[in-house]
Amino acid sequence: MNVISNSSPLIALSCIDQLIILKQMFKSIVIPDAVYRETVILNQYEPQRTRIQVASETFIKVIKPNVHHLFTRNLGDGEKGVIDLGIEQQPDIVLLDDKKARNEAVSLGLIPAFTTDIIKRAVKIGLLASYQDAIDELTVQEIYLPESS
């Protein structure tokens, strides 16, 4: 499976030192340059900044979208980049936690997934021991994720 990710999944997984599950779960992980800027260049929080930077040097590919589309919703630069790349590359899923971005992605034929969906799947296939432990660890670090329906 190929995936394009927004910032929030990278930040959340880096906070619990589990970015590696993306590599273990997906054939290809791509982020737009705007997400790299948000999560590495502008990110002041360690160790998440360094963890994301190392991942982007080893198994996460940073790509600048060729075309920038006009969107019907007001989205952040990272979300726009994810959807732009999604339209160009047609990945299996796009990782988006923001409701407006998810709705925009769906309206353009993309399949969004929540970070919590990735954590649940990681537990199901044995990459993580416990969904609740991961969520509790994120909560301790004041990372709150929307739940899938």
PDB file of C-alpha atoms in Angstrom:
ATOM      1  CA  MET A   1       0.000   0.000   0.000  1.00  0.00           C
ATOM      2  CA  ASN A   2       1.092   3.532  -0.768  1.00  0.00           C
ATOM      3  CA  VAL A   3       0.265   6.399   1.585  1.00  0.00           C
ATOM      4  CA  ILE A   4       0.617  10.169   1.670  1.00  0.00           C
ATOM      5  CA  SER A   5       0.671  11.680   5.154  1.00  0.00           C
ATOM      6  CA  ASN A   6      -0.158  15.013   6.713  1.00  0.00           C
ATOM      7  CA  SER A   7       1.683  16.399   9.752  1.00  0.00           C
ATOM      8  CA  SER A   8      -0.519  15.140  12.597  1.00  0.00           C
ATOM      9  CA  PRO A   9       0.092  11.403  12.030  1.00  0.00           C
ATOM     10  CA  LEU A  10       3.853  12.001  11.895  1.00  0.00           C
ATOM     11  CA  ILE A  11       3.813  14.136  15.021  1.00  0.00           C
ATOM     12  CA  ALA A  12       1.653  11.667  16.947  1.00  0.00           C
ATOM     13  CA  LEU A  13       3.672   8.606  15.970  1.00  0.00           C
ATOM     14  CA  SER A  14       6.962  10.395  16.631  1.00  0.00           C
ATOM     15  CA  CYS A  15       5.760  11.338  20.131  1.00  0.00           C
ATOM     16  CA  ILE A  16       5.411   7.664  21.011  1.00  0.00           C
ATOM     17  CA  ASP A  17       8.546   6.734  19.014  1.00  0.00           C
ATOM     18  CA  GLN A  18       6.549   4.626  16.550  1.00  0.00           C
ATOM     19  CA  LEU A  19       7.177   6.219  13.146  1.00  0.00           C
ATOM     20  CA  ILE A  20       8.679   2.887  12.138  1.00  0.00           C
ATOM     21  CA  ILE A  21       5.210   1.314  11.970  1.00  0.00           C
ATOM     22  CA  LEU A  22       4.574   3.368   8.825  1.00  0.00           C
ATOM     23  CA  LYS A  23       7.564   1.692   7.179  1.00  0.00           C
ATOM     24  CA  GLN A  24       6.392  -1.700   8.386  1.00  0.00           C
ATOM     25  CA  MET A  25       2.809  -1.186   7.197  1.00  0.00           C
ATOM     26  CA  PHE A  26       3.230   0.597   3.874  1.00  0.00           C
ATOM     27  CA  LYS A  27       5.236   0.060   0.703  1.00  0.00           C
ATOM     28  CA  SER A  28       5.689   3.786   0.164  1.00  0.00           C
ATOM     29  CA  ILE A  29       5.288   6.767   2.532  1.00  0.00           C
ATOM     30  CA  VAL A  30       5.255  10.207   0.942  1.00  0.00           C
ATOM     31  CA  ILE A  31       4.854  13.656   2.465  1.00  0.00           C
ATOM     32  CA  PRO A  32       4.551  16.965   0.645  1.00  0.00           C
ATOM     33  CA  ASP A  33       7.269  19.552   1.172  1.00  0.00           C
ATOM     34  CA  ALA A  34       4.828  21.658   3.234  1.00  0.00           C
ATOM     35  CA  VAL A  35       4.465  18.801   5.742  1.00  0.00           C
ATOM     36  CA  TYR A  36       8.253  18.485   5.966  1.00  0.00           C
ATOM     37  CA  ARG A  37       8.462  22.214   6.627  1.00  0.00           C
ATOM     38  CA  GLU A  38       5.819  21.971   9.398  1.00  0.00           C
ATOM     39  CA  THR A  39       7.233  18.871  11.072  1.00  0.00           C
ATOM     40  CA  VAL A  40      10.983  19.415  10.725  1.00  0.00           C
ATOM     41  CA  ILE A  41      12.005  22.939   9.752  1.00  0.00           C
ATOM     42  CA  LEU A  42       9.450  24.823  11.878  1.00  0.00           C
ATOM     43  CA  ASN A  43       9.021  22.205  14.616  1.00  0.00           C
ATOM     44  CA  GLN A  44      10.689  23.228  17.879  1.00  0.00           C
ATOM     45  CA  TYR A  45       9.819  20.077  19.820  1.00  0.00           C
ATOM     46  CA  GLU A  46      12.447  17.446  20.410  1.00  0.00           C
ATOM     47  CA  PRO A  47      12.737  14.536  19.985  1.00  0.00           C
ATOM     48  CA  GLN A  48       9.795  14.497  17.533  1.00  0.00           C
ATOM     49  CA  ARG A  49      11.538  16.916  15.152  1.00  0.00           C
ATOM     50  CA  THR A  50      14.653  14.745  14.956  1.00  0.00           C
ATOM     51  CA  ARG A  51      12.667  11.517  14.656  1.00  0.00           C
ATOM     52  CA  ILE A  52      10.689  12.884  11.700  1.00  0.00           C
ATOM     53  CA  GLN A  53      13.847  14.260  10.100  1.00  0.00           C
ATOM     54  CA  VAL A  54      15.604  10.889  10.365  1.00  0.00           C
ATOM     55  CA  ALA A  55      12.532   9.125   8.944  1.00  0.00           C
ATOM     56  CA  SER A  56      12.468  11.565   6.020  1.00  0.00           C
ATOM     57  CA  GLU A  57      16.106  10.742   5.326  1.00  0.00           C
ATOM     58  CA  THR A  58      15.556   6.989   5.438  1.00  0.00           C
ATOM     59  CA  PHE A  59      12.048   5.803   4.537  1.00  0.00           C
ATOM     60  CA  ILE A  60       9.720   8.785   4.083  1.00  0.00           C
ATOM     61  CA  LYS A  61       9.963  10.491   0.711  1.00  0.00           C
ATOM     62  CA  VAL A  62       9.470  14.277   0.538  1.00  0.00           C
ATOM     63  CA  ILE A  63       7.883  15.480  -2.720  1.00  0.00           C
ATOM     64  CA  LYS A  64       6.756  18.898  -3.892  1.00  0.00           C
ATOM     65  CA  PRO A  65       3.390  18.728  -5.690  1.00  0.00           C
ATOM     66  CA  ASN A  66       3.576  19.628  -9.387  1.00  0.00           C
ATOM     67  CA  VAL A  67       0.190  21.342  -9.449  1.00  0.00           C
ATOM     68  CA  HIS A  68      -1.664  23.288  -6.782  1.00  0.00           C
ATOM     69  CA  HIS A  69      -5.421  22.862  -6.964  1.00  0.00           C
ATOM     70  CA  LEU A  70      -8.136  25.243  -5.844  1.00  0.00           C
ATOM     71  CA  PHE A  71     -10.032  23.826  -2.895  1.00  0.00           C
ATOM     72  CA  THR A  72     -13.577  24.474  -1.731  1.00  0.00           C
ATOM     73  CA  ARG A  73     -12.546  24.436   1.931  1.00  0.00           C
ATOM     74  CA  ASN A  74     -10.043  26.543   3.863  1.00  0.00           C
ATOM     75  CA  LEU A  75      -7.125  24.154   4.470  1.00  0.00           C
ATOM     76  CA  GLY A  76      -3.612  24.410   5.839  1.00  0.00           C
ATOM     77  CA  ASP A  77      -0.589  24.185   3.552  1.00  0.00           C
ATOM     78  CA  GLY A  78       0.229  20.630   4.633  1.00  0.00           C
ATOM     79  CA  GLU A  79      -3.322  19.442   4.025  1.00  0.00           C
ATOM     80  CA  LYS A  80      -3.367  21.119   0.605  1.00  0.00           C
ATOM     81  CA  GLY A  81      -0.070  19.439  -0.241  1.00  0.00           C
ATOM     82  CA  VAL A  82      -1.347  16.012   0.818  1.00  0.00           C
ATOM     83  CA  ILE A  83      -4.435  16.374  -1.356  1.00  0.00           C
ATOM     84  CA  ASP A  84      -2.464  17.823  -4.297  1.00  0.00           C
ATOM     85  CA  LEU A  85      -0.071  14.861  -4.165  1.00  0.00           C
ATOM     86  CA  GLY A  86      -3.011  12.516  -3.669  1.00  0.00           C
ATOM     87  CA  ILE A  87      -4.596  13.729  -6.891  1.00  0.00           C
ATOM     88  CA  GLU A  88      -1.265  13.338  -8.714  1.00  0.00           C
ATOM     89  CA  GLN A  89      -0.188   9.976  -7.292  1.00  0.00           C
ATOM     90  CA  GLN A  90      -3.495   8.254  -6.411  1.00  0.00           C
ATOM     91  CA  PRO A  91      -2.217   6.524  -3.241  1.00  0.00           C
ATOM     92  CA  ASP A  92      -4.168   3.802  -1.479  1.00  0.00           C
ATOM     93  CA  ILE A  93      -4.872   6.206   1.395  1.00  0.00           C
ATOM     94  CA  VAL A  94      -4.120   9.720   2.584  1.00  0.00           C
ATOM     95  CA  LEU A  95      -3.484  10.183   6.304  1.00  0.00           C
ATOM     96  CA  LEU A  96      -5.543  13.163   7.442  1.00  0.00           C
ATOM     97  CA  ASP A  97      -7.037  13.874  10.861  1.00  0.00           C
ATOM     98  CA  ASP A  98      -8.649  17.242  10.082  1.00  0.00           C
ATOM     99  CA  LYS A  99     -12.364  16.958   9.248  1.00  0.00           C
ATOM    100  CA  LYS A 100     -12.375  19.659   6.542  1.00  0.00           C
ATOM    101  CA  ALA A 101      -9.341  18.125   4.850  1.00  0.00           C
ATOM    102  CA  ARG A 102     -10.868  14.649   5.011  1.00  0.00           C
ATOM    103  CA  ASN A 103     -14.108  15.915   3.468  1.00  0.00           C
ATOM    104  CA  GLU A 104     -12.168  17.669   0.693  1.00  0.00           C
ATOM    105  CA  ALA A 105     -10.149  14.514   0.028  1.00  0.00           C
ATOM    106  CA  VAL A 106     -13.286  12.386  -0.202  1.00  0.00           C
ATOM    107  CA  SER A 107     -14.935  14.879  -2.571  1.00  0.00           C
ATOM    108  CA  LEU A 108     -11.910  14.477  -4.868  1.00  0.00           C
ATOM    109  CA  GLY A 109     -11.997  10.678  -4.810  1.00  0.00           C
ATOM    110  CA  LEU A 110      -9.251  10.058  -2.248  1.00  0.00           C
ATOM    111  CA  ILE A 111      -9.525   7.629   0.667  1.00  0.00           C
ATOM    112  CA  PRO A 112      -8.580   9.218   4.001  1.00  0.00           C
ATOM    113  CA  ALA A 113      -7.549   7.403   7.168  1.00  0.00           C
ATOM    114  CA  PHE A 114      -7.155   8.707  10.712  1.00  0.00           C
ATOM    115  CA  THR A 115      -3.972   8.280  12.730  1.00  0.00           C
ATOM    116  CA  THR A 116      -6.082   6.181  15.106  1.00  0.00           C
ATOM    117  CA  ASP A 117      -6.916   3.847  12.184  1.00  0.00           C
ATOM    118  CA  ILE A 118      -3.182   3.298  11.677  1.00  0.00           C
ATOM    119  CA  ILE A 119      -2.655   2.612  15.390  1.00  0.00           C
ATOM    120  CA  LYS A 120      -5.578   0.135  15.423  1.00  0.00           C
ATOM    121  CA  ARG A 121      -4.217  -1.663  12.369  1.00  0.00           C
ATOM    122  CA  ALA A 122      -0.726  -1.776  13.906  1.00  0.00           C
ATOM    123  CA  VAL A 123      -2.183  -3.499  16.976  1.00  0.00           C
ATOM    124  CA  LYS A 124      -4.182  -5.909  14.808  1.00  0.00           C
ATOM    125  CA  ILE A 125      -1.095  -7.043  12.881  1.00  0.00           C
ATOM    126  CA  GLY A 126       1.117  -7.203  15.975  1.00  0.00           C
ATOM    127  CA  LEU A 127       3.283  -4.100  15.521  1.00  0.00           C
ATOM    128  CA  LEU A 128       1.940  -2.464  18.680  1.00  0.00           C
ATOM    129  CA  ALA A 129       0.865  -4.252  21.846  1.00  0.00           C
ATOM    130  CA  SER A 130      -2.114  -2.125  22.855  1.00  0.00           C
ATOM    131  CA  TYR A 131      -4.264   0.542  21.245  1.00  0.00           C
ATOM    132  CA  GLN A 132      -5.215   2.018  24.615  1.00  0.00           C
ATOM    133  CA  ASP A 133      -1.592   2.161  25.784  1.00  0.00           C
ATOM    134  CA  ALA A 134      -0.659   4.121  22.644  1.00  0.00           C
ATOM    135  CA  ILE A 135      -3.590   6.523  23.103  1.00  0.00           C
ATOM    136  CA  ASP A 136      -2.787   6.932  26.817  1.00  0.00           C
ATOM    137  CA  GLU A 137       0.850   7.710  25.995  1.00  0.00           C
ATOM    138  CA  LEU A 138      -0.271  10.322  23.456  1.00  0.00           C
ATOM    139  CA  THR A 139      -2.672  11.854  25.983  1.00  0.00           C
ATOM    140  CA  VAL A 140       0.134  12.186  28.543  1.00  0.00           C
ATOM    141  CA  GLN A 141       2.012  14.179  25.897  1.00  0.00           C
ATOM    142  CA  GLU A 142      -1.115  16.261  25.235  1.00  0.00           C
ATOM    143  CA  ILE A 143      -1.700  14.802  21.775  1.00  0.00           C
ATOM    144  CA  TYR A 144      -5.411  14.270  21.185  1.00  0.00           C
ATOM    145  CA  LEU A 145      -6.536  12.496  18.025  1.00  0.00           C
ATOM    146  CA  PRO A 146      -9.988  12.229  16.473  1.00  0.00           C
ATOM    147  CA  GLU A 147     -11.467   8.742  16.482  1.00  0.00           C
ATOM    148  CA  SER A 148     -12.685   6.981  13.375  1.00  0.00           C
ATOM    149  CA  SER A 149     -16.381   6.213  13.184  1.00  0.00           C
TER     150      SER A 149
END
